Structures are given as structure tokens and as C-alpha cells.
CSV table of C-alpha atoms and ligand atoms in Angstrom, one decimal:
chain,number,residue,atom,x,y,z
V,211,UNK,CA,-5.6,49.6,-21.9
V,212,UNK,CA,-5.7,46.5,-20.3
V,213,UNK,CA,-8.5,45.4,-18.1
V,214,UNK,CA,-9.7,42.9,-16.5
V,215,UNK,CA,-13.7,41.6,-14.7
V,216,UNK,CA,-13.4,39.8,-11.7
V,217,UNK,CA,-16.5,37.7,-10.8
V,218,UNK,CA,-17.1,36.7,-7.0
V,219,UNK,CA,-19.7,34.2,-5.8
V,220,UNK,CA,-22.0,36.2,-4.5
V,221,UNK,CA,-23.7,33.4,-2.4
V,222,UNK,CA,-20.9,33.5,-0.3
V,223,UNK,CA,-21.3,37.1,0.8
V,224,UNK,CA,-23.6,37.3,3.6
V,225,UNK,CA,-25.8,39.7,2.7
V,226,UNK,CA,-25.2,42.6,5.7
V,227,UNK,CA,-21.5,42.2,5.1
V,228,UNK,CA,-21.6,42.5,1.6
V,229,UNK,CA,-20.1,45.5,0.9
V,230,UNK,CA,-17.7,44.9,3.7
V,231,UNK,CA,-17.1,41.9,1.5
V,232,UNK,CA,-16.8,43.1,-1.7
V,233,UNK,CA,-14.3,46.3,-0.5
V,234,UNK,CA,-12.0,43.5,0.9
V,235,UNK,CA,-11.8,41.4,-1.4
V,236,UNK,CA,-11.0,44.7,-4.0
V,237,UNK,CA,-8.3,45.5,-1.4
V,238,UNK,CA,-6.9,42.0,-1.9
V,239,UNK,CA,-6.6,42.0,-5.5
V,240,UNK,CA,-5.2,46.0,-5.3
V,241,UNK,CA,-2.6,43.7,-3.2
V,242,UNK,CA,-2.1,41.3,-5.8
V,243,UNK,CA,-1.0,43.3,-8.4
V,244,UNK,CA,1.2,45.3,-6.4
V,245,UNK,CA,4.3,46.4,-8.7
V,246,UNK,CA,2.3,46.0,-11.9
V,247,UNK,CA,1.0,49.3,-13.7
V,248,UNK,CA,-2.8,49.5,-12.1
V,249,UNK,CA,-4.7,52.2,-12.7
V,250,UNK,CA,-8.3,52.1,-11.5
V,251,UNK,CA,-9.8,49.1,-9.1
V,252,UNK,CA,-13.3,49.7,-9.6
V,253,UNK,CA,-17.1,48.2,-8.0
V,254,UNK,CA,-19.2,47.5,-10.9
V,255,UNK,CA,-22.7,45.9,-10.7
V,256,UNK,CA,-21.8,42.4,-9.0
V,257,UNK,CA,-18.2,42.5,-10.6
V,258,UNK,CA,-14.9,44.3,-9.9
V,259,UNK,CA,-12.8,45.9,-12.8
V,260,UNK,CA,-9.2,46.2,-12.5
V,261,UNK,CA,-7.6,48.8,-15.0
V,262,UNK,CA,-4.1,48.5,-16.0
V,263,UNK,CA,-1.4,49.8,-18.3
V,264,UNK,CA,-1.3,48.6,-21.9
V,265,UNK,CA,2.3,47.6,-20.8
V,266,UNK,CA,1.1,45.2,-17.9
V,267,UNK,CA,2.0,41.7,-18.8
V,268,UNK,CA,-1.0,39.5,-18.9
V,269,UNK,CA,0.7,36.2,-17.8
V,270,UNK,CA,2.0,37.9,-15.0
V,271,UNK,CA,-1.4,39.5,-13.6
V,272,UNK,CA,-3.5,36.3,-14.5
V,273,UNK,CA,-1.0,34.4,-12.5
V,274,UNK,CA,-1.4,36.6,-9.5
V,275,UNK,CA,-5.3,37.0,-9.6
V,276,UNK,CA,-5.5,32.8,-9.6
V,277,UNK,CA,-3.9,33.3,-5.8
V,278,UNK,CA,-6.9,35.5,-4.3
V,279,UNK,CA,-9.4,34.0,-2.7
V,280,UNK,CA,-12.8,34.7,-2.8
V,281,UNK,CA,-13.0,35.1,-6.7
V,282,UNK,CA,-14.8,33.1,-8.6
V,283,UNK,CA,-13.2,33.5,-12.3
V,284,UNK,CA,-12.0,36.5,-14.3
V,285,UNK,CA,-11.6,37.8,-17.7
V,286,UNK,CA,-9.6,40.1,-20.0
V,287,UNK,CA,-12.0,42.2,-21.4
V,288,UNK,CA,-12.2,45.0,-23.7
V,289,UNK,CA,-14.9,48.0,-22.7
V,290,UNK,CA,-17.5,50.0,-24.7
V,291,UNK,CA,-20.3,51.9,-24.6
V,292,UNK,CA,-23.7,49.6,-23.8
V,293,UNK,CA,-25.1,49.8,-27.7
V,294,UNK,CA,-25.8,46.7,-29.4
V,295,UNK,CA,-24.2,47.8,-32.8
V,296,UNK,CA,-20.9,48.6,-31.0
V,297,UNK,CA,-21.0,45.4,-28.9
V,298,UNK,CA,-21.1,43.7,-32.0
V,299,UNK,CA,-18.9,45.2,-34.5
V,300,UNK,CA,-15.8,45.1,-31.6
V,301,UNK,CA,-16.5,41.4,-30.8
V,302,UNK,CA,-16.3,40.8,-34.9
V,303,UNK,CA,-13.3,43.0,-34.8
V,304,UNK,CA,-11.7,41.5,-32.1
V,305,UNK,CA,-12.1,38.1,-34.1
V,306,UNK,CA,-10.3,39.1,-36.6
V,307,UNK,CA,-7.5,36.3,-37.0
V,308,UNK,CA,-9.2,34.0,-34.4
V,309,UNK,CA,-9.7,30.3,-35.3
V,310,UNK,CA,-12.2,28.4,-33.9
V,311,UNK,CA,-14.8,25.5,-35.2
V,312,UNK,CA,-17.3,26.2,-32.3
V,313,UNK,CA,-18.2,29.4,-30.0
V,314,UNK,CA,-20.8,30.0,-27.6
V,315,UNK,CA,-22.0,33.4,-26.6
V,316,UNK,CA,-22.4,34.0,-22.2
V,317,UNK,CA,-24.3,37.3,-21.9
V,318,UNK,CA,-25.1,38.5,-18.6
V,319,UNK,CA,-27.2,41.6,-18.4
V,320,UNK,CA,-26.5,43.4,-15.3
V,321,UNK,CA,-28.5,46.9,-16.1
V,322,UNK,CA,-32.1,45.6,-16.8
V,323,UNK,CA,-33.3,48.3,-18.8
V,324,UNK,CA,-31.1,47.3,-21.5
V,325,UNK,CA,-33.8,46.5,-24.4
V,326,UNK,CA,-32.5,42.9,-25.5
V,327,UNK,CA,-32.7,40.2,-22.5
V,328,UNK,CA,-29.7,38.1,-22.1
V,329,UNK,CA,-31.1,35.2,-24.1
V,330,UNK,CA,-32.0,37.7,-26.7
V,331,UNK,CA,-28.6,39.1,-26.9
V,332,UNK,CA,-26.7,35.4,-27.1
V,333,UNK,CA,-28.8,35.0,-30.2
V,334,UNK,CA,-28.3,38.4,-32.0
V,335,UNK,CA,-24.8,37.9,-31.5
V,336,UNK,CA,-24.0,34.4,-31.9
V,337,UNK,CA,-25.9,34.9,-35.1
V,338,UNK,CA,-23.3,37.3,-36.0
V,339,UNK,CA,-20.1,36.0,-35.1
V,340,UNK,CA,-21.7,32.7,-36.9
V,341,UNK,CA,-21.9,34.4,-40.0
V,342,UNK,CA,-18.5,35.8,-39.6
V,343,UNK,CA,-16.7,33.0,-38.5
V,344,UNK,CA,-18.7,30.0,-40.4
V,345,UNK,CA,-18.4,28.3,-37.0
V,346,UNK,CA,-21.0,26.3,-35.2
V,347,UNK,CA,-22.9,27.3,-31.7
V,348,UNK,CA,-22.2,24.6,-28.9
V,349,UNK,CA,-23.2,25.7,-25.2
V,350,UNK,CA,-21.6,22.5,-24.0
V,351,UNK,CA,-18.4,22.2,-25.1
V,352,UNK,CA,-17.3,25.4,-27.3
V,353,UNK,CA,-14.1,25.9,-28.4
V,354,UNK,CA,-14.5,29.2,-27.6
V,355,UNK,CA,-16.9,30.9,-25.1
V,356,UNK,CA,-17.2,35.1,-25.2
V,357,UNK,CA,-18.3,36.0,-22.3
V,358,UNK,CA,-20.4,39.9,-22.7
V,359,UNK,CA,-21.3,41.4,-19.6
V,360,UNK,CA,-23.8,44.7,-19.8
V,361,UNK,CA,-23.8,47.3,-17.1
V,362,UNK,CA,-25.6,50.8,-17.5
V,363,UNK,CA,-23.9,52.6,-19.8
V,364,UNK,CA,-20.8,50.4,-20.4
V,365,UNK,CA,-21.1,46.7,-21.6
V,366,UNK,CA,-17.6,44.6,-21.5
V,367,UNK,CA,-16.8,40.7,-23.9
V,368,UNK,CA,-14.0,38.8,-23.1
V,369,UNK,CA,-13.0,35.7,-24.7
V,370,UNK,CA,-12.1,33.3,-21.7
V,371,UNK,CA,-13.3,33.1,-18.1
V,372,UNK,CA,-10.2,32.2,-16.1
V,373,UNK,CA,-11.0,30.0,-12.7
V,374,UNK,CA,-10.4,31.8,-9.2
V,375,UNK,CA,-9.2,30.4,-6.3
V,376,UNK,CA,-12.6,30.2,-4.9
V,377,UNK,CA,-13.2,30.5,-1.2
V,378,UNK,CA,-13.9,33.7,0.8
V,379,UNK,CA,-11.3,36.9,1.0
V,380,UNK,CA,-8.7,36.9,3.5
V,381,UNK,CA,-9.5,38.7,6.2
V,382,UNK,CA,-13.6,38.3,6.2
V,383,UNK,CA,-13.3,35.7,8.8
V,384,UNK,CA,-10.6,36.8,11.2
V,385,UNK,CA,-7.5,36.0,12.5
V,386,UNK,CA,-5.8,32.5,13.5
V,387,UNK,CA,-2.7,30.9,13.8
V,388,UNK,CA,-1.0,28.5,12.6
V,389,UNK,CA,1.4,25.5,13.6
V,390,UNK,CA,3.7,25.0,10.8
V,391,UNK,CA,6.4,22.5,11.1
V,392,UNK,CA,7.5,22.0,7.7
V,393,UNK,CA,6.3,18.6,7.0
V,394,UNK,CA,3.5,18.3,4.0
V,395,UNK,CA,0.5,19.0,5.8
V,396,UNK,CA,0.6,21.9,7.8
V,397,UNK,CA,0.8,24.2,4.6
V,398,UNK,CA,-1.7,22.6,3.1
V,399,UNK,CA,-4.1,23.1,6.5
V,400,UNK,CA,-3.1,26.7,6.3
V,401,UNK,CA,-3.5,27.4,2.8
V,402,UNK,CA,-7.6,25.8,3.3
V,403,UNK,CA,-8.0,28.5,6.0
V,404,UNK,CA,-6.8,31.2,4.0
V,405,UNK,CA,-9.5,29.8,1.1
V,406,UNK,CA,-12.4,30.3,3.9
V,407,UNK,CA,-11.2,34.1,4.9
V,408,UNK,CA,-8.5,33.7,8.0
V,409,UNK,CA,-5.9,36.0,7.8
V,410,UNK,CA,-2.8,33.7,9.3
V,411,UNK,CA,-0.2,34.7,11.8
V,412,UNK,CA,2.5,31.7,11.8
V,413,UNK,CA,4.1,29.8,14.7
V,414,UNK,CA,7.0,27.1,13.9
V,415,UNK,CA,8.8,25.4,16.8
V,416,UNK,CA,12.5,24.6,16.0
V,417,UNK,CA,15.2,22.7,18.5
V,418,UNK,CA,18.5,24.8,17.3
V,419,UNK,CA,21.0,24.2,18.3
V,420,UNK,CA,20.4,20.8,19.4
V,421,UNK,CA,19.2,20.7,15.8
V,422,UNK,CA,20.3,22.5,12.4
V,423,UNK,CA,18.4,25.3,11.0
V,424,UNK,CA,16.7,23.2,8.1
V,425,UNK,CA,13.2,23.3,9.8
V,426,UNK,CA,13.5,27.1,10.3
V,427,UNK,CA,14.5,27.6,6.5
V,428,UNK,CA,11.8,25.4,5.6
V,429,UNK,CA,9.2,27.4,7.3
V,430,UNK,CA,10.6,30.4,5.7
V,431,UNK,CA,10.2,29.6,2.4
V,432,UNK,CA,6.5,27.7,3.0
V,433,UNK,CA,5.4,31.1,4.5
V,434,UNK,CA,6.6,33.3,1.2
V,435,UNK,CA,5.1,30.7,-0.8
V,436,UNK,CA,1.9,31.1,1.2
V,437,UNK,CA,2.2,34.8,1.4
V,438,UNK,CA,1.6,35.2,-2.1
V,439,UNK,CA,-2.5,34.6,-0.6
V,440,UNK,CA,-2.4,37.0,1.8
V,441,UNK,CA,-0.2,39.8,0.9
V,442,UNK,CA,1.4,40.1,4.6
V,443,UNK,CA,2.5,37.3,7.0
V,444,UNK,CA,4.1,37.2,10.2
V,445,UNK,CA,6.0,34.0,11.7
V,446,UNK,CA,7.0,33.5,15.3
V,447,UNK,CA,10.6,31.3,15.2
V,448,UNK,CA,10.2,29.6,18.3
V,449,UNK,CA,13.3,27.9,20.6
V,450,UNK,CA,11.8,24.5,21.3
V,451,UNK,CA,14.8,22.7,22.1
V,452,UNK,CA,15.2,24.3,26.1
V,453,UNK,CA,12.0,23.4,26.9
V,454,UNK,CA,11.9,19.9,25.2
V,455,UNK,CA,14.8,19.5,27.6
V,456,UNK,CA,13.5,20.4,30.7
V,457,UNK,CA,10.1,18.7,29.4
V,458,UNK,CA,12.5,14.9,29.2
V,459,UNK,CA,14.3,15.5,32.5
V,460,UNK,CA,10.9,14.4,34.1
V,461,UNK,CA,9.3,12.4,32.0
V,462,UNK,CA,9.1,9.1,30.5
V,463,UNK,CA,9.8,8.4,26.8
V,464,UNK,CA,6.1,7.0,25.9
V,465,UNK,CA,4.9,10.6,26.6
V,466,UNK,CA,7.2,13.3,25.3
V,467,UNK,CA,5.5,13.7,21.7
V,468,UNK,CA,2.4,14.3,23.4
V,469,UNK,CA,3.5,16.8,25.6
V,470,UNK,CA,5.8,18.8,23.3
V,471,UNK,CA,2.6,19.0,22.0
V,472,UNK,CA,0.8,20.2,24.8
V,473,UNK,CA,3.1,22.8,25.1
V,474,UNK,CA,2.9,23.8,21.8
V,475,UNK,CA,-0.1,24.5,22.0
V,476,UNK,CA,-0.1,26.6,24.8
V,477,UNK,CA,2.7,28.8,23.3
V,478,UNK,CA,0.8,28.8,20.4
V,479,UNK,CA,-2.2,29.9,22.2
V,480,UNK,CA,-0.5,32.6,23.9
V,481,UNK,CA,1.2,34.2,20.5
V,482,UNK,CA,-2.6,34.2,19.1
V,483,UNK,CA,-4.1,36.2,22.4
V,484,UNK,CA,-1.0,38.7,21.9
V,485,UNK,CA,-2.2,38.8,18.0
V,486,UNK,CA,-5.8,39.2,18.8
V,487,UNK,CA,-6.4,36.0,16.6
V,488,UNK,CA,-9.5,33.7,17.6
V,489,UNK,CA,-8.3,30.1,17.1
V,490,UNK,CA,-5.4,27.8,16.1
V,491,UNK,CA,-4.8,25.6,13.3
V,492,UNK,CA,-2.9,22.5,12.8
V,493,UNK,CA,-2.3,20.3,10.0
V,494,UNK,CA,-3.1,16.4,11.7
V,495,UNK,CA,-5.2,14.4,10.1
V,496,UNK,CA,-6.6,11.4,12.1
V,497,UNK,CA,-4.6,8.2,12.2
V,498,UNK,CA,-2.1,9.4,10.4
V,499,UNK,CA,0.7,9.4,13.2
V,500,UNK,CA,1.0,8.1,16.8
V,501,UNK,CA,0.0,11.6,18.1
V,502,UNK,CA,-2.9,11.8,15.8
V,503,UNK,CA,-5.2,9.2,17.7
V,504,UNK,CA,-8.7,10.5,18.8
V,505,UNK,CA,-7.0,9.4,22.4
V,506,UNK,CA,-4.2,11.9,22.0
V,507,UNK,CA,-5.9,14.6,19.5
V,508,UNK,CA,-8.1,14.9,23.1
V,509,UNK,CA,-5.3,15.2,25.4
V,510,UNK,CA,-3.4,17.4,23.2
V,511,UNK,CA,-6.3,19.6,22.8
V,512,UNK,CA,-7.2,20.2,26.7
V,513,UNK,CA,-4.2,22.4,26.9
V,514,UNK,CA,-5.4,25.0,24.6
V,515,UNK,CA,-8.8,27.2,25.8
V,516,UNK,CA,-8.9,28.2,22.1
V,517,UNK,CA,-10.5,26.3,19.3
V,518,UNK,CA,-8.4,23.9,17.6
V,519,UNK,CA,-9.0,24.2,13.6
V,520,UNK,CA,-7.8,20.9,11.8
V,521,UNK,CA,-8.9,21.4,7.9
V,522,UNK,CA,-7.1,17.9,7.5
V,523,UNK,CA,-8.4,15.8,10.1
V,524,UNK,CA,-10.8,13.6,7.3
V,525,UNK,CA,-8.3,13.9,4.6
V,526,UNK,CA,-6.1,10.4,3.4
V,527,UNK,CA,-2.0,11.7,2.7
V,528,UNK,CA,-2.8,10.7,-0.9
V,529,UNK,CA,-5.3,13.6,-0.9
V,530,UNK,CA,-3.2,16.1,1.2
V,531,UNK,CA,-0.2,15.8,-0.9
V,532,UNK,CA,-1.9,16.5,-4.5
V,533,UNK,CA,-3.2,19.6,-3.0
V,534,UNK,CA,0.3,20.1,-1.7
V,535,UNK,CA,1.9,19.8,-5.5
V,536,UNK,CA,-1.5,22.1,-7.0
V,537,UNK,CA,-0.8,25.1,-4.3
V,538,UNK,CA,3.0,25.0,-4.5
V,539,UNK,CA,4.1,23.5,-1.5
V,540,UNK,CA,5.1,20.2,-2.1
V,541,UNK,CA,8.6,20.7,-3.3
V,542,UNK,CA,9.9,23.0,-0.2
V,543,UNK,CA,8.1,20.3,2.2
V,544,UNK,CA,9.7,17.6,0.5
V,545,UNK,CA,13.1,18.7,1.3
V,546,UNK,CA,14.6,16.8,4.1
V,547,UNK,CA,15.1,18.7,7.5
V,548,UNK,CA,15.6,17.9,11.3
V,549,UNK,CA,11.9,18.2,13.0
V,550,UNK,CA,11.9,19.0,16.2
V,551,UNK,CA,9.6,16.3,17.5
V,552,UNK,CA,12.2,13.9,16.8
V,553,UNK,CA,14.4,14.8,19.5
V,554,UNK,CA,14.7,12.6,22.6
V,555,UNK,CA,11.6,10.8,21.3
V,556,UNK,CA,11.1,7.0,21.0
V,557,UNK,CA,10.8,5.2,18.0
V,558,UNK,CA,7.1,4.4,19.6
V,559,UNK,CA,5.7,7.1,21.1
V,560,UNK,CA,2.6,6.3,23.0
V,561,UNK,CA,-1.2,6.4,21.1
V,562,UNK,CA,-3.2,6.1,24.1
V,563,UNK,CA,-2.3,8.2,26.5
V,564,UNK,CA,-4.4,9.4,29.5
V,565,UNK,CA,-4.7,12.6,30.3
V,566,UNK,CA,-4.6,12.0,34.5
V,567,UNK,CA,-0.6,10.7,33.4
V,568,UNK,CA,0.0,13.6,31.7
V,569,UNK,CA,-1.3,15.9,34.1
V,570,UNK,CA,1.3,13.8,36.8
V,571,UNK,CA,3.7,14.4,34.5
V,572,UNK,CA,3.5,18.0,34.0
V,573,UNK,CA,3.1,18.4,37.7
V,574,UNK,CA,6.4,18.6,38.1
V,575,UNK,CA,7.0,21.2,36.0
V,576,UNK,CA,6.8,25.1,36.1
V,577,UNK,CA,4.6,25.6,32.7
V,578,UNK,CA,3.9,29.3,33.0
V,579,UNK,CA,7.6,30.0,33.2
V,580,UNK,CA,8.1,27.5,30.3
V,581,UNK,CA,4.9,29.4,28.1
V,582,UNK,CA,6.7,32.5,29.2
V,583,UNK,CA,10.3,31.5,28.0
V,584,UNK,CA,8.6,30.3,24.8
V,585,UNK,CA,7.0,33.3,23.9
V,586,UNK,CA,10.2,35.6,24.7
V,587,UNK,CA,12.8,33.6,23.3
V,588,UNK,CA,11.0,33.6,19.7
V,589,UNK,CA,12.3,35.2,17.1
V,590,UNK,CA,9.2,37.4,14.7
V,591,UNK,CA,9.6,37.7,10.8
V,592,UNK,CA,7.6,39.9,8.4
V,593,UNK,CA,7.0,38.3,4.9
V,594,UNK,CA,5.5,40.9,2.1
V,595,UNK,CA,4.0,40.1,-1.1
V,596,UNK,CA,5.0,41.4,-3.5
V,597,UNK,CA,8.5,41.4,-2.0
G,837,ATP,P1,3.2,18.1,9.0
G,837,ATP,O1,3.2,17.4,7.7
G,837,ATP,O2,2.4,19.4,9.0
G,837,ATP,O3,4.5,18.3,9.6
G,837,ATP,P2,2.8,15.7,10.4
G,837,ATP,O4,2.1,14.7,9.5
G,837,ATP,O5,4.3,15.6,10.5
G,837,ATP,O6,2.4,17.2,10.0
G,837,ATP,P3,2.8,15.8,13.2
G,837,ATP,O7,4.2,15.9,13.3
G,837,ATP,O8,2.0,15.0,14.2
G,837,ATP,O9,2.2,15.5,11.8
G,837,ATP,O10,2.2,17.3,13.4
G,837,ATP,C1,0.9,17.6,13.5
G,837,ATP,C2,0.7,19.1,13.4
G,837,ATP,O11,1.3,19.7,14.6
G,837,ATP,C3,1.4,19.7,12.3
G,837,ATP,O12,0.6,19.7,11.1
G,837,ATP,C4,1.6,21.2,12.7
G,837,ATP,O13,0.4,21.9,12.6
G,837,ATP,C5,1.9,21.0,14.2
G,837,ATP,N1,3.4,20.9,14.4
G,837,ATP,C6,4.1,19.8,14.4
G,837,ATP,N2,5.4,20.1,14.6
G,837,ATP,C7,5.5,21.5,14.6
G,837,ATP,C8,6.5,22.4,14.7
G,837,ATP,N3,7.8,22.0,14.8
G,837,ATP,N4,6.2,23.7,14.7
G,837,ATP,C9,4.9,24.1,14.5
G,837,ATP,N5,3.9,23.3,14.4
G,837,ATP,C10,4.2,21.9,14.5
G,838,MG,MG1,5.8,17.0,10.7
């Protein structure tokens, strides 16, 4: 058998919702390992143990576990009853072959009528493995740390404690969506909301056929990559290009960017009220572009009645960009594409505009029927992971 401990930070489970929480975030990792041979997903004292096959490859279900959020870190472990002997002769056992120069025993005693304390039991046993192994104790820097874990009746010792993805489990903090165009950032803003519990629904804007397809493919591939956090996604393909025309006819060059985004947002907005979803997020970052101003950031933002979630806004490119290559996204973004927001834009759009000339602007144009031909004309995709 093959099994694993999954640790969460528990600080981050509000205490009422806990077991809401912790059945989640077991539902998430069930999710996870979809395809492999599971065979128990179980709520231990503070920890969840996943069971598998003795044929389920390790790489493979370590890689997958490193995606879900709200875990803290997680261990192979091997399992047996809670008696000190037996603890001890299957960790010596187990080291059978091992090489190491220095160790360091974690104990964590979960069931406290075990008779040895946890301090207690890091010495019996590092005394023990010491004597086995001839190598020396370090608790800052060992070579190799075994991690024992004792619950009533069973106790569990692993040899490595493998990072999590941190954050909260998708899901505990409701539903949002997402503006994804793409570009570098608007992954990355996605992928942070995922790490604090949102459950994404994704919007992308494309100009076909005035533009090619690239964008759309783009966003395809960003959302599987992103899927693989969340299990199930949905992306609304949106014709932009009709309404960017009809948005020009009117209006001068200085403003288009800004109200492309405008109206956006309101699409945007009205996809998330179908979707029950409480907010939307967007990958700017201030300063970065023309549109990004605190000037325009405001105007943009009156359109929408729902919160506006920018996980970016404070973050330099530099920044944004090494998160982009650590959570898998900066290759696909990197490809080149046609973006809608170029189309009949100036090489200068304006960075301080008001929001009385935009208003004017928009005046003079139906923007009900324009939400309305938005939200019909898109085209809705299902992404599953595993596939
Ligand atoms: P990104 O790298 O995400 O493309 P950017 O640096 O290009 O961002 P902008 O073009 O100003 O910046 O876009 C700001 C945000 O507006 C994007 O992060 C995204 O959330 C949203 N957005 C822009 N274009 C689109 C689009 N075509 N479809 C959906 N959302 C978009
Ligand atoms: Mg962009």
C-alpha cells in the first residue's frame, strides 16, 4: 500500500467552518488524484490520509498533490499500530540501505494519552536510528528529517515532508470571475485567487474575425493549465470585435482602450450574476500600461457594481513573471497572439481620462443591447481535470 498524510494549516480554517473546511479540501485532493488507484481518503486527527494502490506511481501523485491549495506539505508514509517497539523497529527497517550523515526525528503526537511526549519520543528514537545509522542528530539542517505522526491506535513515519501549494481550498471562498486575455498577468492574478479559495469561472474577449484565433487558443490552453487547481473550469469565448466596432464609430481614438474596457467589464459582470459568482478579477497591476493609471483603473471600475479583485495591482512585471514561470504559465503566455485591445487603438491611448468624457461618449450608444449581444454571442467551454 501506498499512502500518503496531508497536513493543512489549521490557522487558516476558521474555526465554525472547519469541518466544512477540512471536507473540501478532502474533496479536492479526491479530485486530484482522479485516474490514479485511490482507495480510502480519510479525516485523521488534524491530517488527511489518502490510500492508494501499491501500483500508484509516486511521482505522478506527488506532482498532483503540489497543485491543491490549502495544503500545507505532505508525506509518504508507512502505517502501524501506535506501539513504541513497532514504531521503531519499521523506521530501522525502513532504513535499511539508506545513506545519510545527519537525521533529525519530527514527532508529533496527536493522541495525548500516548505514554512518551513528543520530545520524549524524538529522543528514544533518534537514539536508535543513531545507533543504527552511526549518523549525527542536526534539527537545523538534517540530511534527513523522519517525520512520526501518532494518532490513537495507529502512528505513521515518513521520510520527507513535501511543500503544498499553501493557500485556502478552492471553493471555501466562493465564486469569481476572471478576465483572461492571454498576456502574462491575468493567469498569474487568477492562479493567486485560486491560492485564497475562489473557485474561477473564466471570461476572455477575442476580435475574430477581425483578428486570428491566437488569443482564443491561448486562453484555452492557460485555462487547462490552470484547471489542474481546480478540477473543473468553465470559459466564456466572447466576440469582442462587433462591439469594438460600433464602440470606434463614435468615439475618439484617446478613449477606446478605456472603454473596451468599460464594457468588459460590464459583460464580465453580467456572465458572473448568471454564474452566481461575487466579484471579478483582473490581472493590472498599477502603472504598468496606459489603462492602468489610478485615473483610468477609476473610470474603468465605475462600470462594474461588483468588486473589482486585482491580486497584481502592487506587484513590479519582474515579480509577476517568475511567478508566471513557477506555476506553469509563462511559456503559453509568451507565445505571440493578436490581442484584442489592439484593434483600432492608438499607439497612445489616453492615461487620464475623465469619467464625465466618457460618460459623453457612451451616450451615444445603446450599452444594454451591446451587454446583451456580448453575453449571447459567447461561446461556453468546459475544461476537466483530469481530462
Ligand atoms: P495581461 O498580461 O493579463 O494581458 P496586460 O498587462 O496586457 O495584462 P491590459 O492589457 O491592460 O494589461 O489588461 C489588464 C487586464 O484586463 C488583464 O490582466 C485582464 O484581466 C483584462 N483583459 C485585458 N484584455 C482582455 C481580454 N481580451 N479578455 C479578457 N480580459 C482581458
Ligand atoms: Mg494583455
Amino acid at each position: 500500500m501506498t499512502a500518503v498524510l496531508v497536513r493543512y494549516h489549521e490557522i487558516a480554517l476558521k474555526k465554525g467552518n472547519r469541518p466544512y473546511f477540512i471536507d473540501l479540501l478532502k474533496r479536492n485532493l479526491v479530485s486530484a488524484v482522479g485516474g490514479l488507484p485511490l482507495t480510502e481518503a480519510k479525516t485523521l486527527q488534524g491530517r488527511i490520509l489518502l490510500s492508494f494502490g501499491e501500483e500508484a506511481p509516486r511521482e505522478d501523485i506527488a506532482r498532483r498533490l503540489e497543485r491543491v491549495f490549502g495544503v500545507a506539505n505532505f508525506s509518504f508514509v508507512e502505517r502501524m499500530p501506535a506501539a513504541m517497539g513497532e514504531i521503531e523497529s519499521r523506521i530501522l527497517q525502513a532504513l535499511d540501505g539508506k545513506q545519510f550523515a545527519s537525521f533529525r526525528i519530527d514527532a508529533r503526537r496527536a493522541d495525548k494519552d500516548f505514554p512518551l511526549t513528543s520530545p520524549d519520543i524524538n529522543r528514544k528514537l533518534g537514539a536508535a536510528v543513531k545507533a543504527k545509522s552511526g549518523a549525527r542528530v542536526d534539527l537545523e539542517n538534517a540530511e534527513l528529517t523522519i517525520a512520526v505522526e501518532i494518532l490513537p491506535r495507529t502512528a505513521f513515519f515518513g521520510f520527507d515532508k513535501i511543500p503544498g501549494a499553501g493557500g485556502l481550498p478552492v471553493g471555501a471562498s466562493g465564486r469569481v470571475v476572471s478576465l483572461i486575455s492571454g498576456g502574462f498577468d491575468s493567469p498569474v492574478a487568477s492562479y493567486r485567487m485560486m491560492q485564497r479559495g475562489c473557485r474561477l469561472i473564466f471570461v476572455h474577449f477575442h476580435s475574430a474575425p477581425y483578428l486570428d484565433k491566437t488569443s482564443q487558443e491561448k486562453c484555452r490552453e492557460l485555462v487547462k493549465l490552470l484547471t489542474r487547481h481546480q478540477f473543473i473550469s468553465r470559459l466564456y469565448l466572447v466576440p469582442f470585435g462587433e462591439i469594438q466596432r460600433q464602440i470606434v464609430a463614435g468615439v475618439l481614438r484617446p478613449l477606446r482602450v478605456v472603454l473596451y474596457r468599460r464594457m468588459m467589464l460590464r459583460i464580465a459582470e453580467a456572465i458572473a450574476r448568471k454564474e452566481k459568482a461575487q466579484a471579478l478579477v483582473t490581472g493590472e497591476s498599477l502603472a504598468q500600461v496606459a489603462s492602468q493609471t489610478l485615473e483610468n483603473m477609476a473610470v474603468i471600475q465605475q462600470a462594474a457594481g461588483l468588486p473589482i479583485l486585482r491580486p497584481l495591482v502592487g506587484m513590479d512585471k519582474q515579480e509577476i513573471i517568475d511567478q508566471a514561470r513557477k506555476i506553469g504559465t509563462f511559456e503559453t503566455s509568451a507565445t505571440p497572439d493578436q490581442d484584442c485591445c489592439q484593434l483600432f487603438v492608438p499607439k497612445h491611448p489616453a492615461t487620464k481620462a475623465r469619467l464625465a468624457d466618457v460618460e459623453k461618449a457612451e451616450a451615444k450608444l445603446d450599452i444594454a443591447a451591446l451587454v446583451h449581444l456580448g453575453v449571447e454571442s459567447a461561446e461556453v467551454e468546459e475544461f476537466k481535470f483530469p481530462e
